[in-house]
Short mmCIF file of C-alpha atoms in Angstrom, two decimals:
data_model
loop_
_atom_site.label_atom_id
_atom_site.label_comp_id
_atom_site.label_asym_id
_atom_site.label_seq_id
_atom_site.Cartn_x
_atom_site.Cartn_y
_atom_site.Cartn_z
CA MET A 1 95.62 243.43 -76.34
CA ALA A 2 92.84 245.77 -76.83
CA LEU A 3 90.36 243.13 -76.06
CA ILE A 4 92.17 242.16 -72.90
CA ARG A 5 92.27 245.89 -71.73
CA ALA A 6 88.58 246.38 -72.56
CA SER A 7 87.49 243.25 -70.51
CA VAL A 8 89.69 244.44 -67.53
CA ARG A 9 88.04 247.78 -67.49
CA GLU A 10 84.65 246.12 -67.50
CA THR A 11 85.61 243.88 -64.59
CA LYS A 12 86.83 246.84 -62.54
CA ALA A 13 83.54 248.88 -63.37
CA THR A 14 81.34 245.98 -62.14
CA ARG A 15 83.03 245.36 -58.79
CA ALA A 16 81.03 246.50 -55.81
CA LYS A 17 82.64 248.86 -53.37
CA PRO A 18 81.88 248.84 -49.67
CA ARG A 19 79.94 251.69 -48.27
CA THR A 20 82.10 254.36 -46.40
CA TRP A 21 79.22 255.99 -44.30
CA ARG A 22 80.60 259.41 -44.98
CA GLY A 23 78.73 261.96 -43.11
CA ALA A 24 76.66 259.38 -41.10
CA GLU A 25 75.70 260.06 -37.57
CA PRO A 26 77.97 258.41 -34.99
CA ALA A 27 76.68 255.79 -32.57
CA ALA A 28 74.96 257.26 -29.47
CA GLU A 29 76.77 255.07 -26.99
CA LEU A 30 80.55 254.29 -27.18
CA PRO A 31 81.00 255.88 -30.77
CA VAL A 32 84.78 255.08 -31.04
CA ALA A 33 86.01 251.73 -32.01
CA ARG A 34 89.60 250.71 -31.38
CA VAL A 35 90.70 248.53 -34.42
CA LEU A 36 93.58 246.33 -34.81
CA VAL A 37 94.50 246.96 -38.42
CA ASP A 38 95.85 244.04 -40.45
CA LYS A 39 99.16 245.74 -41.26
CA GLY A 40 101.94 243.56 -40.27
CA LEU A 41 104.51 246.32 -39.82
CA VAL A 42 106.28 246.52 -36.49
CA HIS A 43 106.13 250.27 -36.11
CA LEU A 44 102.18 250.18 -36.70
CA ASP A 45 101.88 247.70 -33.87
CA ARG A 46 99.03 249.51 -31.99
CA TYR A 47 95.30 250.22 -32.16
CA PHE A 48 93.83 252.85 -34.39
CA ASP A 49 90.52 254.68 -33.50
CA TYR A 50 87.66 254.94 -35.89
CA VAL A 51 83.98 256.24 -35.58
CA VAL A 52 81.21 253.84 -35.45
CA PRO A 53 78.28 254.96 -37.61
CA ALA A 54 74.84 254.73 -35.91
CA ALA A 55 73.79 252.19 -38.65
CA MET A 56 76.59 249.85 -37.58
CA ASP A 57 76.17 250.16 -33.92
CA ALA A 58 74.59 246.83 -33.24
CA GLU A 59 77.00 244.84 -35.45
CA ALA A 60 80.26 246.63 -34.51
CA ARG A 61 81.10 244.66 -31.33
CA PRO A 62 84.54 243.81 -30.03
CA GLY A 63 85.98 240.71 -31.84
CA VAL A 64 84.32 241.35 -35.19
CA ARG A 65 85.98 241.65 -38.62
CA VAL A 66 85.82 245.12 -40.16
CA ARG A 67 87.10 247.07 -43.24
CA VAL A 68 88.53 250.47 -42.57
CA ARG A 69 90.27 253.14 -44.61
CA PHE A 70 93.92 253.22 -43.53
CA GLY A 71 96.08 256.29 -44.33
CA ALA A 72 93.23 258.53 -44.83
CA GLY A 73 93.90 262.39 -44.93
CA GLU A 74 91.88 265.18 -43.43
CA LYS A 75 89.83 267.02 -45.94
CA GLY A 76 87.09 269.64 -45.06
CA GLY A 77 86.66 268.47 -41.50
CA ARG A 78 86.53 264.66 -42.31
CA ARG A 79 88.92 262.03 -43.09
CA GLU A 80 88.84 260.85 -46.62
CA GLY A 81 90.88 258.54 -49.06
CA GLY A 82 93.29 255.84 -47.83
CA LYS A 83 93.40 252.14 -48.68
CA LEU A 84 90.70 249.76 -47.46
CA VAL A 85 92.22 247.15 -45.19
CA SER A 86 90.84 244.47 -42.78
CA GLY A 87 90.94 244.61 -39.17
CA PHE A 88 89.36 243.62 -35.92
CA ILE A 89 87.57 245.64 -33.36
CA VAL A 90 89.20 245.25 -30.10
CA ASP A 91 87.25 247.70 -27.92
CA ARG A 92 84.53 250.35 -27.97
CA VAL A 93 85.17 253.59 -26.03
CA ALA A 94 83.46 256.91 -25.36
CA GLU A 95 86.50 259.00 -26.44
CA SER A 96 89.45 258.93 -28.59
CA ASP A 97 92.95 259.85 -27.51
CA PHE A 98 93.59 261.05 -31.14
CA ARG A 99 92.76 264.83 -31.28
CA GLY A 100 92.02 265.09 -35.06
CA VAL A 101 89.17 263.93 -37.15
CA LEU A 102 88.45 260.22 -37.09
CA ALA A 103 87.49 258.17 -40.07
CA PRO A 104 84.40 256.01 -40.06
CA LEU A 105 84.31 252.18 -40.17
CA ALA A 106 83.65 251.28 -43.86
CA GLN A 107 82.14 248.02 -43.39
CA VAL A 108 81.42 245.24 -40.83
CA LEU A 109 82.46 242.11 -42.62
CA SER A 110 80.91 239.54 -40.25
CA PRO A 111 78.88 240.16 -37.02
CA GLU A 112 80.28 236.97 -35.68
CA PRO A 113 83.01 237.92 -32.94
CA VAL A 114 86.09 235.86 -33.72
CA LEU A 115 88.74 237.60 -31.70
CA THR A 116 87.91 236.89 -28.02
CA PRO A 117 89.63 238.90 -25.26
CA GLY A 118 91.39 235.67 -24.09
CA LEU A 119 92.71 234.82 -27.76
CA LEU A 120 93.80 238.67 -28.10
CA ALA A 121 95.73 238.34 -24.75
CA LEU A 122 97.36 235.13 -25.96
CA CYS A 123 98.26 236.71 -29.34
CA ARG A 124 99.73 239.72 -27.40
CA ALA A 125 101.90 237.58 -25.30
CA VAL A 126 103.24 235.59 -28.31
CA ALA A 127 103.99 238.72 -30.11
CA ASP A 128 105.88 240.25 -27.26
CA ARG A 129 107.74 236.99 -26.57
CA TYR A 130 108.85 236.50 -30.05
CA ALA A 131 109.22 240.10 -31.12
CA GLY A 132 106.54 239.89 -33.73
CA SER A 133 103.76 242.22 -34.48
CA LEU A 134 100.26 241.53 -33.08
CA ALA A 135 98.63 241.72 -36.33
CA ASP A 136 100.80 238.83 -37.75
CA VAL A 137 100.07 236.65 -34.70
CA VAL A 138 96.29 237.32 -34.95
CA GLN A 139 96.39 236.54 -38.66
CA LEU A 140 97.81 233.10 -37.88
CA ALA A 141 95.54 232.51 -34.81
CA VAL A 142 92.20 233.43 -36.40
CA PRO A 143 91.06 231.36 -39.20
CA PRO A 144 90.22 233.15 -42.61
CA ARG A 145 86.60 234.19 -43.00
CA ARG A 146 84.33 231.69 -44.74
CA ALA A 147 81.29 233.61 -45.84
CA ARG A 148 79.41 230.50 -47.02
CA ALA A 149 79.83 228.88 -43.49
CA GLU A 150 78.81 232.07 -41.80
CA ALA A 151 75.54 232.04 -43.86
CA LYS A 152 74.61 228.58 -42.82
CA GLU A 153 74.67 229.48 -39.05
#
Protein backbone atom coordinates (compact mmCIF):
# COMPACT_ATOMS: atom_id res chain seq x y z
CA MET A 1 0.00 0.00 0.00
CA ALA A 2 2.82 2.39 0.81
CA LEU A 3 4.29 1.85 -2.67
CA ILE A 4 0.94 2.67 -4.29
CA ARG A 5 0.53 5.84 -2.21
CA ALA A 6 4.07 6.97 -3.14
CA SER A 7 3.43 6.44 -6.87
CA VAL A 8 0.14 8.36 -6.67
CA ARG A 9 1.89 11.26 -4.92
CA GLU A 10 4.59 11.32 -7.61
CA THR A 11 1.97 11.32 -10.39
CA LYS A 12 0.11 14.24 -8.81
CA ALA A 13 3.32 16.20 -8.35
CA THR A 14 4.36 15.86 -12.01
CA ARG A 15 1.06 16.98 -13.55
CA ALA A 16 1.21 20.37 -15.23
CA LYS A 17 -1.28 22.98 -14.06
CA PRO A 18 -2.65 25.56 -16.50
CA ARG A 19 -1.55 29.13 -15.97
CA THR A 20 -4.07 31.33 -14.20
CA TRP A 21 -2.70 34.74 -15.27
CA ARG A 22 -3.20 36.31 -11.84
CA GLY A 23 -2.44 39.97 -11.85
CA ALA A 24 -2.04 40.12 -15.64
CA GLU A 25 -3.17 43.18 -17.58
CA PRO A 26 -6.63 42.86 -19.18
CA ALA A 27 -7.03 43.07 -22.94
CA ALA A 28 -7.16 46.61 -24.33
CA GLU A 29 -10.30 46.07 -26.43
CA LEU A 30 -13.33 44.11 -25.21
CA PRO A 31 -11.69 42.87 -22.00
CA VAL A 32 -14.69 40.82 -20.80
CA ALA A 33 -15.53 37.37 -22.16
CA ARG A 34 -18.99 35.88 -21.73
CA VAL A 35 -18.40 32.17 -21.12
CA LEU A 36 -20.79 29.24 -21.26
CA VAL A 37 -19.46 27.11 -18.43
CA ASP A 38 -19.74 23.35 -18.90
CA LYS A 39 -21.87 22.79 -15.80
CA GLY A 40 -25.07 20.96 -16.72
CA LEU A 41 -27.07 22.29 -13.78
CA VAL A 42 -30.34 23.95 -14.80
CA HIS A 43 -30.04 26.80 -12.29
CA LEU A 44 -26.63 27.68 -13.80
CA ASP A 45 -28.02 27.91 -17.34
CA ARG A 46 -26.56 31.33 -18.10
CA TYR A 47 -23.31 32.98 -19.17
CA PHE A 48 -20.58 34.00 -16.74
CA ASP A 49 -18.19 36.92 -17.26
CA TYR A 50 -14.40 36.57 -17.09
CA VAL A 51 -11.53 38.99 -17.75
CA VAL A 52 -9.48 38.32 -20.88
CA PRO A 53 -5.75 38.75 -20.12
CA ALA A 54 -3.83 40.79 -22.71
CA ALA A 55 -1.60 37.78 -23.48
CA MET A 56 -4.69 35.79 -24.54
CA ASP A 57 -6.37 38.60 -26.48
CA ALA A 58 -5.73 37.20 -29.97
CA GLU A 59 -6.70 33.61 -29.13
CA ALA A 60 -9.75 34.33 -26.93
CA ARG A 61 -12.36 34.72 -29.67
CA PRO A 62 -16.04 33.80 -29.58
CA GLY A 63 -16.52 30.07 -30.16
CA VAL A 64 -13.20 28.81 -28.72
CA ARG A 65 -12.81 26.36 -25.84
CA VAL A 66 -11.41 27.75 -22.60
CA ARG A 67 -10.71 26.69 -19.02
CA VAL A 68 -11.96 28.93 -16.23
CA ARG A 69 -12.02 28.90 -12.46
CA PHE A 70 -15.63 28.36 -11.40
CA GLY A 71 -16.76 29.10 -7.87
CA ALA A 72 -13.86 31.40 -7.07
CA GLY A 73 -14.11 33.71 -4.07
CA GLU A 74 -12.92 37.29 -3.77
CA LYS A 75 -9.65 37.71 -1.86
CA GLY A 76 -7.65 40.90 -1.70
CA GLY A 77 -9.37 42.59 -4.65
CA ARG A 78 -9.13 39.63 -7.02
CA ARG A 79 -10.94 36.32 -7.48
CA GLU A 80 -9.05 33.20 -6.46
CA GLY A 81 -9.70 29.53 -5.90
CA GLY A 82 -12.50 27.59 -7.49
CA LYS A 83 -12.45 24.51 -9.65
CA LEU A 84 -11.05 24.51 -13.19
CA VAL A 85 -13.85 23.72 -15.66
CA SER A 86 -14.16 23.86 -19.42
CA GLY A 87 -16.36 26.24 -21.32
CA PHE A 88 -16.85 28.21 -24.53
CA ILE A 89 -16.47 31.92 -25.12
CA VAL A 90 -19.80 33.12 -26.46
CA ASP A 91 -19.10 36.83 -26.76
CA ARG A 92 -16.57 39.58 -25.96
CA VAL A 93 -17.91 42.80 -24.44
CA ALA A 94 -16.51 46.06 -23.08
CA GLU A 95 -18.18 45.91 -19.65
CA SER A 96 -19.70 43.31 -17.36
CA ASP A 97 -23.08 43.43 -15.66
CA PHE A 98 -21.43 41.83 -12.62
CA ARG A 99 -20.30 44.53 -10.19
CA GLY A 100 -17.73 42.45 -8.29
CA VAL A 101 -14.20 41.46 -9.23
CA LEU A 102 -14.00 39.18 -12.27
CA ALA A 103 -11.73 36.14 -12.45
CA PRO A 104 -9.43 35.90 -15.48
CA LEU A 105 -9.60 33.16 -18.10
CA ALA A 106 -7.25 30.38 -17.01
CA GLN A 107 -6.38 28.95 -20.42
CA VAL A 108 -7.45 28.92 -24.07
CA LEU A 109 -7.60 25.21 -24.86
CA SER A 110 -7.83 25.56 -28.61
CA PRO A 111 -7.72 28.67 -30.81
CA GLU A 112 -10.10 26.97 -33.27
CA PRO A 113 -13.68 28.37 -32.94
CA VAL A 114 -16.00 25.36 -32.73
CA LEU A 115 -19.18 26.95 -31.36
CA THR A 116 -20.52 29.15 -34.16
CA PRO A 117 -23.34 31.66 -33.58
CA GLY A 118 -25.69 29.52 -35.67
CA LEU A 119 -24.90 26.38 -33.70
CA LEU A 120 -25.31 28.28 -30.42
CA ALA A 121 -28.75 29.55 -31.52
CA LEU A 122 -29.79 26.02 -32.50
CA CYS A 123 -28.59 24.61 -29.17
CA ARG A 124 -30.46 27.36 -27.30
CA ALA A 125 -33.66 26.51 -29.21
CA VAL A 126 -33.28 22.78 -28.46
CA ALA A 127 -32.56 23.46 -24.77
CA ASP A 128 -35.63 25.71 -24.50
CA ARG A 129 -37.89 23.30 -26.37
CA TYR A 130 -36.95 20.21 -24.38
CA ALA A 131 -36.34 21.92 -21.01
CA GLY A 132 -32.66 21.07 -20.88
CA SER A 133 -29.65 23.16 -20.04
CA LEU A 134 -27.70 24.87 -22.80
CA ALA A 135 -24.41 23.36 -21.55
CA ASP A 136 -25.80 19.83 -21.92
CA VAL A 137 -27.01 20.44 -25.47
CA VAL A 138 -23.73 22.10 -26.52
CA GLN A 139 -21.79 19.20 -25.05
CA LEU A 140 -23.73 16.84 -27.33
CA ALA A 141 -23.59 19.12 -30.39
CA VAL A 142 -19.86 19.94 -30.36
CA PRO A 143 -17.50 17.00 -30.81
CA PRO A 144 -14.90 16.48 -28.07
CA ARG A 145 -11.51 18.13 -28.53
CA ARG A 146 -8.85 16.17 -30.38
CA ALA A 147 -5.52 17.88 -29.82
CA ARG A 148 -3.66 15.64 -32.30
CA ALA A 149 -6.07 16.54 -35.12
CA GLU A 150 -5.82 20.25 -34.30
CA ALA A 151 -2.03 20.10 -34.43
CA LYS A 152 -2.06 18.71 -37.98
CA GLU A 153 -4.19 21.61 -39.31
